[in-house]
């Protein structure tokens, strides 16, 4: 960002309480100890807004800390990067959030790209096992961001040349991408 003339600042989610977390437990009964893995509970949007107002792009490492007043307030938590990005975008009510991946996007049962999906579509596609495996967390993060107020969440194929530009700049007045570089999730 800086090398192209922009301004950027690297931050950890621990800086100024940017990402406050609770311990995340795994397994169906939530009894599996995942170690210091955190679930984002709050985002210090004021810090991000202040930086953006100054023309500074925050580059945020997905590391958080416990919530104020809790026993784990000083505990450092690792956060899934997609979860952190989706939650930050949602709390900021961002126009878009992009999740880069190494697959085409969300595929139907014939392995064809589905370029646009609603949150309701995704629920049905998970139920009928069209969406399975590692794509379930991706679409979950995307739908969570959209439900928090993001206009569109893009699951974008990072192998496609200029994928980010295609999805950010294409799509006409709607700004909903080209569809050629992944899947966009909306309400």
PDB file of C-alpha atoms in Angstrom:
ATOM      1  CA  UNK A   1       0.000   0.000   0.000  1.00  0.00           C
ATOM      2  CA  UNK A   2       2.757   2.403   0.991  1.00  0.00           C
ATOM      3  CA  UNK A   3       4.871   1.506  -2.057  1.00  0.00           C
ATOM      4  CA  UNK A   4       2.028   2.611  -4.331  1.00  0.00           C
ATOM      5  CA  UNK A   5       1.645   5.981  -2.613  1.00  0.00           C
ATOM      6  CA  UNK A   6      -0.960   5.109  -0.004  1.00  0.00           C
ATOM      7  CA  UNK A   7      -0.728   5.243   3.742  1.00  0.00           C
ATOM      8  CA  UNK A   8      -1.040   2.112   5.869  1.00  0.00           C
ATOM      9  CA  UNK A   9      -0.530   1.077   9.452  1.00  0.00           C
ATOM     10  CA  UNK A  10      -0.056  -2.484  10.652  1.00  0.00           C
ATOM     11  CA  UNK A  11      -2.054  -3.309  13.759  1.00  0.00           C
ATOM     12  CA  UNK A  12      -2.741  -6.329  15.896  1.00  0.00           C
ATOM     13  CA  UNK A  13      -6.254  -6.878  17.161  1.00  0.00           C
ATOM     14  CA  UNK A  14      -4.744  -6.360  20.628  1.00  0.00           C
ATOM     15  CA  UNK A  15      -3.825  -2.749  19.873  1.00  0.00           C
ATOM     16  CA  UNK A  16      -6.210  -0.392  21.689  1.00  0.00           C
ATOM     17  CA  UNK A  17      -8.568  -3.334  22.298  1.00  0.00           C
ATOM     18  CA  UNK A  18      -9.315  -3.552  18.578  1.00  0.00           C
ATOM     19  CA  UNK A  19     -10.598  -7.153  18.718  1.00  0.00           C
ATOM     20  CA  UNK A  20     -12.027  -8.395  22.020  1.00  0.00           C
ATOM     21  CA  UNK A  21     -12.699 -12.127  22.221  1.00  0.00           C
ATOM     22  CA  UNK A  22     -14.116 -14.990  24.171  1.00  0.00           C
ATOM     23  CA  UNK A  23     -12.458 -18.381  24.140  1.00  0.00           C
ATOM     24  CA  UNK A  24     -13.799 -20.566  21.332  1.00  0.00           C
ATOM     25  CA  UNK A  25     -14.585 -24.180  22.180  1.00  0.00           C
ATOM     26  CA  UNK A  26     -14.873 -26.899  19.546  1.00  0.00           C
ATOM     27  CA  UNK A  27     -16.878 -30.032  19.014  1.00  0.00           C
ATOM     28  CA  UNK A  28     -20.614 -30.479  18.782  1.00  0.00           C
ATOM     29  CA  UNK A  29     -20.970 -30.185  22.562  1.00  0.00           C
ATOM     30  CA  UNK A  30     -18.454 -27.276  22.749  1.00  0.00           C
ATOM     31  CA  UNK A  31     -16.194 -29.228  25.138  1.00  0.00           C
ATOM     32  CA  UNK A  32     -13.113 -29.533  22.908  1.00  0.00           C
ATOM     33  CA  UNK A  33     -10.369 -27.186  24.094  1.00  0.00           C
ATOM     34  CA  UNK A  34      -8.954 -25.475  21.009  1.00  0.00           C
ATOM     35  CA  UNK A  35      -6.269 -23.656  22.989  1.00  0.00           C
ATOM     36  CA  UNK A  36      -6.043 -19.898  22.611  1.00  0.00           C
ATOM     37  CA  UNK A  37      -8.520 -19.608  19.760  1.00  0.00           C
ATOM     38  CA  UNK A  38     -10.910 -16.714  20.124  1.00  0.00           C
ATOM     39  CA  UNK A  39     -14.384 -15.739  18.932  1.00  0.00           C
ATOM     40  CA  UNK A  40     -14.632 -11.985  18.234  1.00  0.00           C
ATOM     41  CA  UNK A  41     -17.167 -10.351  20.530  1.00  0.00           C
ATOM     42  CA  UNK A  42     -16.448  -6.648  19.945  1.00  0.00           C
ATOM     43  CA  UNK A  43     -14.567  -4.504  17.447  1.00  0.00           C
ATOM     44  CA  UNK A  44     -13.142  -1.085  18.322  1.00  0.00           C
ATOM     45  CA  UNK A  45     -14.607   0.596  15.247  1.00  0.00           C
ATOM     46  CA  UNK A  46     -13.677   4.055  16.559  1.00  0.00           C
ATOM     47  CA  UNK A  47      -9.968   3.247  16.128  1.00  0.00           C
ATOM     48  CA  UNK A  48     -10.549   2.029  12.563  1.00  0.00           C
ATOM     49  CA  UNK A  49     -12.757   5.023  11.702  1.00  0.00           C
ATOM     50  CA  UNK A  50     -10.153   7.443  13.101  1.00  0.00           C
ATOM     51  CA  UNK A  51      -7.433   5.917  10.923  1.00  0.00           C
ATOM     52  CA  UNK A  52      -9.636   5.865   7.820  1.00  0.00           C
ATOM     53  CA  UNK A  53     -10.613   9.517   8.424  1.00  0.00           C
ATOM     54  CA  UNK A  54      -6.896  10.345   8.310  1.00  0.00           C
ATOM     55  CA  UNK A  55      -6.452   8.484   5.021  1.00  0.00           C
ATOM     56  CA  UNK A  56      -4.628   5.587   6.671  1.00  0.00           C
ATOM     57  CA  UNK A  57      -5.473   2.010   5.701  1.00  0.00           C
ATOM     58  CA  UNK A  58      -5.404  -0.250   8.755  1.00  0.00           C
ATOM     59  CA  UNK A  59      -3.814  -3.648   8.085  1.00  0.00           C
ATOM     60  CA  UNK A  60      -5.028  -5.814  10.942  1.00  0.00           C
ATOM     61  CA  UNK A  61      -3.437  -9.054  12.133  1.00  0.00           C
ATOM     62  CA  UNK A  62      -6.129 -11.465  13.419  1.00  0.00           C
ATOM     63  CA  UNK A  63      -4.916 -11.591  17.005  1.00  0.00           C
ATOM     64  CA  UNK A  64      -7.277 -10.516  19.774  1.00  0.00           C
ATOM     65  CA  UNK A  65      -7.519 -10.324  23.524  1.00  0.00           C
ATOM     66  CA  UNK A  66     -10.075 -11.207  26.182  1.00  0.00           C
ATOM     67  CA  UNK A  67     -13.008  -8.953  27.006  1.00  0.00           C
ATOM     68  CA  UNK A  68     -12.658  -6.110  29.523  1.00  0.00           C
ATOM     69  CA  UNK A  69     -13.306  -7.214  33.094  1.00  0.00           C
ATOM     70  CA  UNK A  70     -13.178 -10.938  32.324  1.00  0.00           C
ATOM     71  CA  UNK A  71     -10.656 -13.369  33.824  1.00  0.00           C
ATOM     72  CA  UNK A  72      -9.075 -13.794  30.400  1.00  0.00           C
ATOM     73  CA  UNK A  73      -8.750 -10.062  29.661  1.00  0.00           C
ATOM     74  CA  UNK A  74      -4.977 -10.365  29.177  1.00  0.00           C
ATOM     75  CA  UNK A  75      -5.109 -13.627  27.218  1.00  0.00           C
ATOM     76  CA  UNK A  76      -3.954 -13.428  23.610  1.00  0.00           C
ATOM     77  CA  UNK A  77      -6.290 -15.173  21.169  1.00  0.00           C
ATOM     78  CA  UNK A  78      -5.715 -16.354  17.621  1.00  0.00           C
ATOM     79  CA  UNK A  79      -8.681 -15.559  15.367  1.00  0.00           C
ATOM     80  CA  UNK A  80      -9.470 -17.102  12.005  1.00  0.00           C
ATOM     81  CA  UNK A  81      -8.564 -14.357   9.487  1.00  0.00           C
ATOM     82  CA  UNK A  82     -11.832 -14.726   7.553  1.00  0.00           C
ATOM     83  CA  UNK A  83     -13.832 -14.465  10.778  1.00  0.00           C
ATOM     84  CA  UNK A  84     -11.939 -11.330  11.798  1.00  0.00           C
ATOM     85  CA  UNK A  85     -12.348  -9.725   8.353  1.00  0.00           C
ATOM     86  CA  UNK A  86     -16.058 -10.503   8.223  1.00  0.00           C
ATOM     87  CA  UNK A  87     -16.710  -9.229  11.726  1.00  0.00           C
ATOM     88  CA  UNK A  88     -14.712  -6.034  11.180  1.00  0.00           C
ATOM     89  CA  UNK A  89     -16.492  -5.366   7.879  1.00  0.00           C
ATOM     90  CA  UNK A  90     -19.859  -6.064   9.473  1.00  0.00           C
ATOM     91  CA  UNK A  91     -19.263  -3.792  12.442  1.00  0.00           C
ATOM     92  CA  UNK A  92     -18.118  -1.020  10.069  1.00  0.00           C
ATOM     93  CA  UNK A  93     -21.178  -1.601   7.839  1.00  0.00           C
ATOM     94  CA  UNK A  94     -18.739  -1.803   4.925  1.00  0.00           C
ATOM     95  CA  UNK A  95     -20.041  -1.886   1.378  1.00  0.00           C
ATOM     96  CA  UNK A  96     -18.105  -5.079   0.651  1.00  0.00           C
ATOM     97  CA  UNK A  97     -15.886  -7.696   2.180  1.00  0.00           C
ATOM     98  CA  UNK A  98     -13.728 -10.000   0.067  1.00  0.00           C
ATOM     99  CA  UNK A  99     -12.591 -13.473   1.057  1.00  0.00           C
ATOM    100  CA  UNK A 100      -9.786 -14.750  -1.160  1.00  0.00           C
ATOM    101  CA  UNK A 101      -9.685 -18.473  -1.746  1.00  0.00           C
ATOM    102  CA  UNK A 102      -7.963 -20.956  -4.044  1.00  0.00           C
ATOM    103  CA  UNK A 103     -11.130 -22.346  -5.593  1.00  0.00           C
ATOM    104  CA  UNK A 104     -13.588 -20.883  -8.094  1.00  0.00           C
ATOM    105  CA  UNK A 105     -16.157 -19.920  -5.449  1.00  0.00           C
ATOM    106  CA  UNK A 106     -19.335 -21.689  -4.396  1.00  0.00           C
ATOM    107  CA  UNK A 107     -20.052 -24.536  -6.818  1.00  0.00           C
ATOM    108  CA  UNK A 108     -23.294 -26.374  -7.524  1.00  0.00           C
ATOM    109  CA  UNK A 109     -23.532 -30.171  -7.599  1.00  0.00           C
ATOM    110  CA  UNK A 110     -22.429 -30.116 -11.269  1.00  0.00           C
ATOM    111  CA  UNK A 111     -19.286 -28.195 -10.188  1.00  0.00           C
ATOM    112  CA  UNK A 112     -20.423 -25.004 -11.914  1.00  0.00           C
ATOM    113  CA  UNK A 113     -19.845 -21.636 -10.282  1.00  0.00           C
ATOM    114  CA  UNK A 114     -22.838 -20.013  -8.586  1.00  0.00           C
ATOM    115  CA  UNK A 115     -21.999 -16.340  -8.966  1.00  0.00           C
ATOM    116  CA  UNK A 116     -24.731 -14.873  -6.722  1.00  0.00           C
ATOM    117  CA  UNK A 117     -26.364 -16.319  -3.622  1.00  0.00           C
ATOM    118  CA  UNK A 118     -28.565 -14.994  -0.844  1.00  0.00           C
ATOM    119  CA  UNK A 119     -28.150 -15.983   2.794  1.00  0.00           C
ATOM    120  CA  UNK A 120     -31.333 -18.055   2.453  1.00  0.00           C
ATOM    121  CA  UNK A 121     -29.934 -19.790  -0.647  1.00  0.00           C
ATOM    122  CA  UNK A 122     -26.842 -20.740   1.318  1.00  0.00           C
ATOM    123  CA  UNK A 123     -28.844 -22.233   4.182  1.00  0.00           C
ATOM    124  CA  UNK A 124     -30.687 -24.453   1.675  1.00  0.00           C
ATOM    125  CA  UNK A 125     -27.493 -25.430  -0.141  1.00  0.00           C
ATOM    126  CA  UNK A 126     -25.892 -26.522   3.114  1.00  0.00           C
ATOM    127  CA  UNK A 127     -28.993 -28.524   4.032  1.00  0.00           C
ATOM    128  CA  UNK A 128     -29.067 -30.362   0.681  1.00  0.00           C
ATOM    129  CA  UNK A 129     -25.273 -30.905   0.865  1.00  0.00           C
ATOM    130  CA  UNK A 130     -24.445 -28.865  -2.224  1.00  0.00           C
ATOM    131  CA  UNK A 131     -22.136 -26.810   0.006  1.00  0.00           C
ATOM    132  CA  UNK A 132     -19.898 -29.112   2.054  1.00  0.00           C
ATOM    133  CA  UNK A 133     -16.544 -29.342   3.776  1.00  0.00           C
ATOM    134  CA  UNK A 134     -14.271 -26.330   3.865  1.00  0.00           C
ATOM    135  CA  UNK A 135     -16.701 -24.139   1.947  1.00  0.00           C
ATOM    136  CA  UNK A 136     -19.189 -24.187   4.849  1.00  0.00           C
ATOM    137  CA  UNK A 137     -17.013 -21.952   7.066  1.00  0.00           C
ATOM    138  CA  UNK A 138     -16.373 -19.555   4.146  1.00  0.00           C
ATOM    139  CA  UNK A 139     -20.073 -19.094   3.379  1.00  0.00           C
ATOM    140  CA  UNK A 140     -20.841 -18.851   7.096  1.00  0.00           C
ATOM    141  CA  UNK A 141     -18.365 -15.979   7.506  1.00  0.00           C
ATOM    142  CA  UNK A 142     -19.814 -14.331   4.404  1.00  0.00           C
ATOM    143  CA  UNK A 143     -23.413 -14.631   5.594  1.00  0.00           C
ATOM    144  CA  UNK A 144     -22.469 -13.418   9.090  1.00  0.00           C
ATOM    145  CA  UNK A 145     -20.893 -10.284   7.566  1.00  0.00           C
ATOM    146  CA  UNK A 146     -23.936  -9.628   5.370  1.00  0.00           C
ATOM    147  CA  UNK A 147     -26.303 -10.071   8.313  1.00  0.00           C
ATOM    148  CA  UNK A 148     -24.238  -7.481  10.224  1.00  0.00           C
ATOM    149  CA  UNK A 149     -24.791  -4.950   7.436  1.00  0.00           C
ATOM    150  CA  UNK A 150     -22.244  -5.561   4.674  1.00  0.00           C
ATOM    151  CA  UNK A 151     -23.890  -5.021   1.269  1.00  0.00           C
ATOM    152  CA  UNK A 152     -22.045  -7.886  -0.425  1.00  0.00           C
ATOM    153  CA  UNK A 153     -19.559 -10.531   0.667  1.00  0.00           C
ATOM    154  CA  UNK A 154     -17.360 -11.853  -2.123  1.00  0.00           C
ATOM    155  CA  UNK A 155     -15.838 -15.320  -2.060  1.00  0.00           C
ATOM    156  CA  UNK A 156     -13.232 -14.608  -4.698  1.00  0.00           C
ATOM    157  CA  UNK A 157     -10.924 -16.939  -6.590  1.00  0.00           C
ATOM    158  CA  UNK A 158      -7.463 -15.533  -5.974  1.00  0.00           C
ATOM    159  CA  UNK A 159      -6.045 -17.639  -8.835  1.00  0.00           C
ATOM    160  CA  UNK A 160      -7.952 -15.560 -11.408  1.00  0.00           C
ATOM    161  CA  UNK A 161      -5.802 -12.721 -12.762  1.00  0.00           C
ATOM    162  CA  UNK A 162      -7.061  -9.375 -11.451  1.00  0.00           C
ATOM    163  CA  UNK A 163      -9.787 -11.132  -9.416  1.00  0.00           C
ATOM    164  CA  UNK A 164      -9.948  -8.367  -6.820  1.00  0.00           C
ATOM    165  CA  UNK A 165     -10.187  -5.627  -9.431  1.00  0.00           C
ATOM    166  CA  UNK A 166     -12.843  -7.579 -11.344  1.00  0.00           C
ATOM    167  CA  UNK A 167     -14.980  -7.950  -8.249  1.00  0.00           C
ATOM    168  CA  UNK A 168     -14.458  -4.449  -6.867  1.00  0.00           C
ATOM    169  CA  UNK A 169     -14.785  -2.472 -10.094  1.00  0.00           C
ATOM    170  CA  UNK A 170     -17.181  -4.600 -12.139  1.00  0.00           C
ATOM    171  CA  UNK A 171     -20.891  -5.067 -11.729  1.00  0.00           C
ATOM    172  CA  UNK A 172     -22.229  -1.723 -12.898  1.00  0.00           C
ATOM    173  CA  UNK A 173     -24.271   0.525 -10.632  1.00  0.00           C
ATOM    174  CA  UNK A 174     -24.958  -2.339  -8.229  1.00  0.00           C
ATOM    175  CA  UNK A 175     -21.217  -2.883  -7.703  1.00  0.00           C
ATOM    176  CA  UNK A 176     -21.809  -6.593  -7.266  1.00  0.00           C
ATOM    177  CA  UNK A 177     -18.844  -7.865  -9.238  1.00  0.00           C
ATOM    178  CA  UNK A 178     -18.399  -9.637 -12.516  1.00  0.00           C
ATOM    179  CA  UNK A 179     -19.367 -13.083 -11.348  1.00  0.00           C
ATOM    180  CA  UNK A 180     -16.357 -14.385 -13.226  1.00  0.00           C
ATOM    181  CA  UNK A 181     -14.057 -14.416 -10.248  1.00  0.00           C
ATOM    182  CA  UNK A 182     -16.158 -15.983  -7.536  1.00  0.00           C
ATOM    183  CA  UNK A 183     -19.461 -15.817  -5.673  1.00  0.00           C
ATOM    184  CA  UNK A 184     -21.150 -12.784  -4.141  1.00  0.00           C
ATOM    185  CA  UNK A 185     -23.374 -13.296  -1.096  1.00  0.00           C
ATOM    186  CA  UNK A 186     -26.158 -10.821  -0.290  1.00  0.00           C
ATOM    187  CA  UNK A 187     -29.235 -10.729   1.904  1.00  0.00           C
TER     188      UNK A 187
END
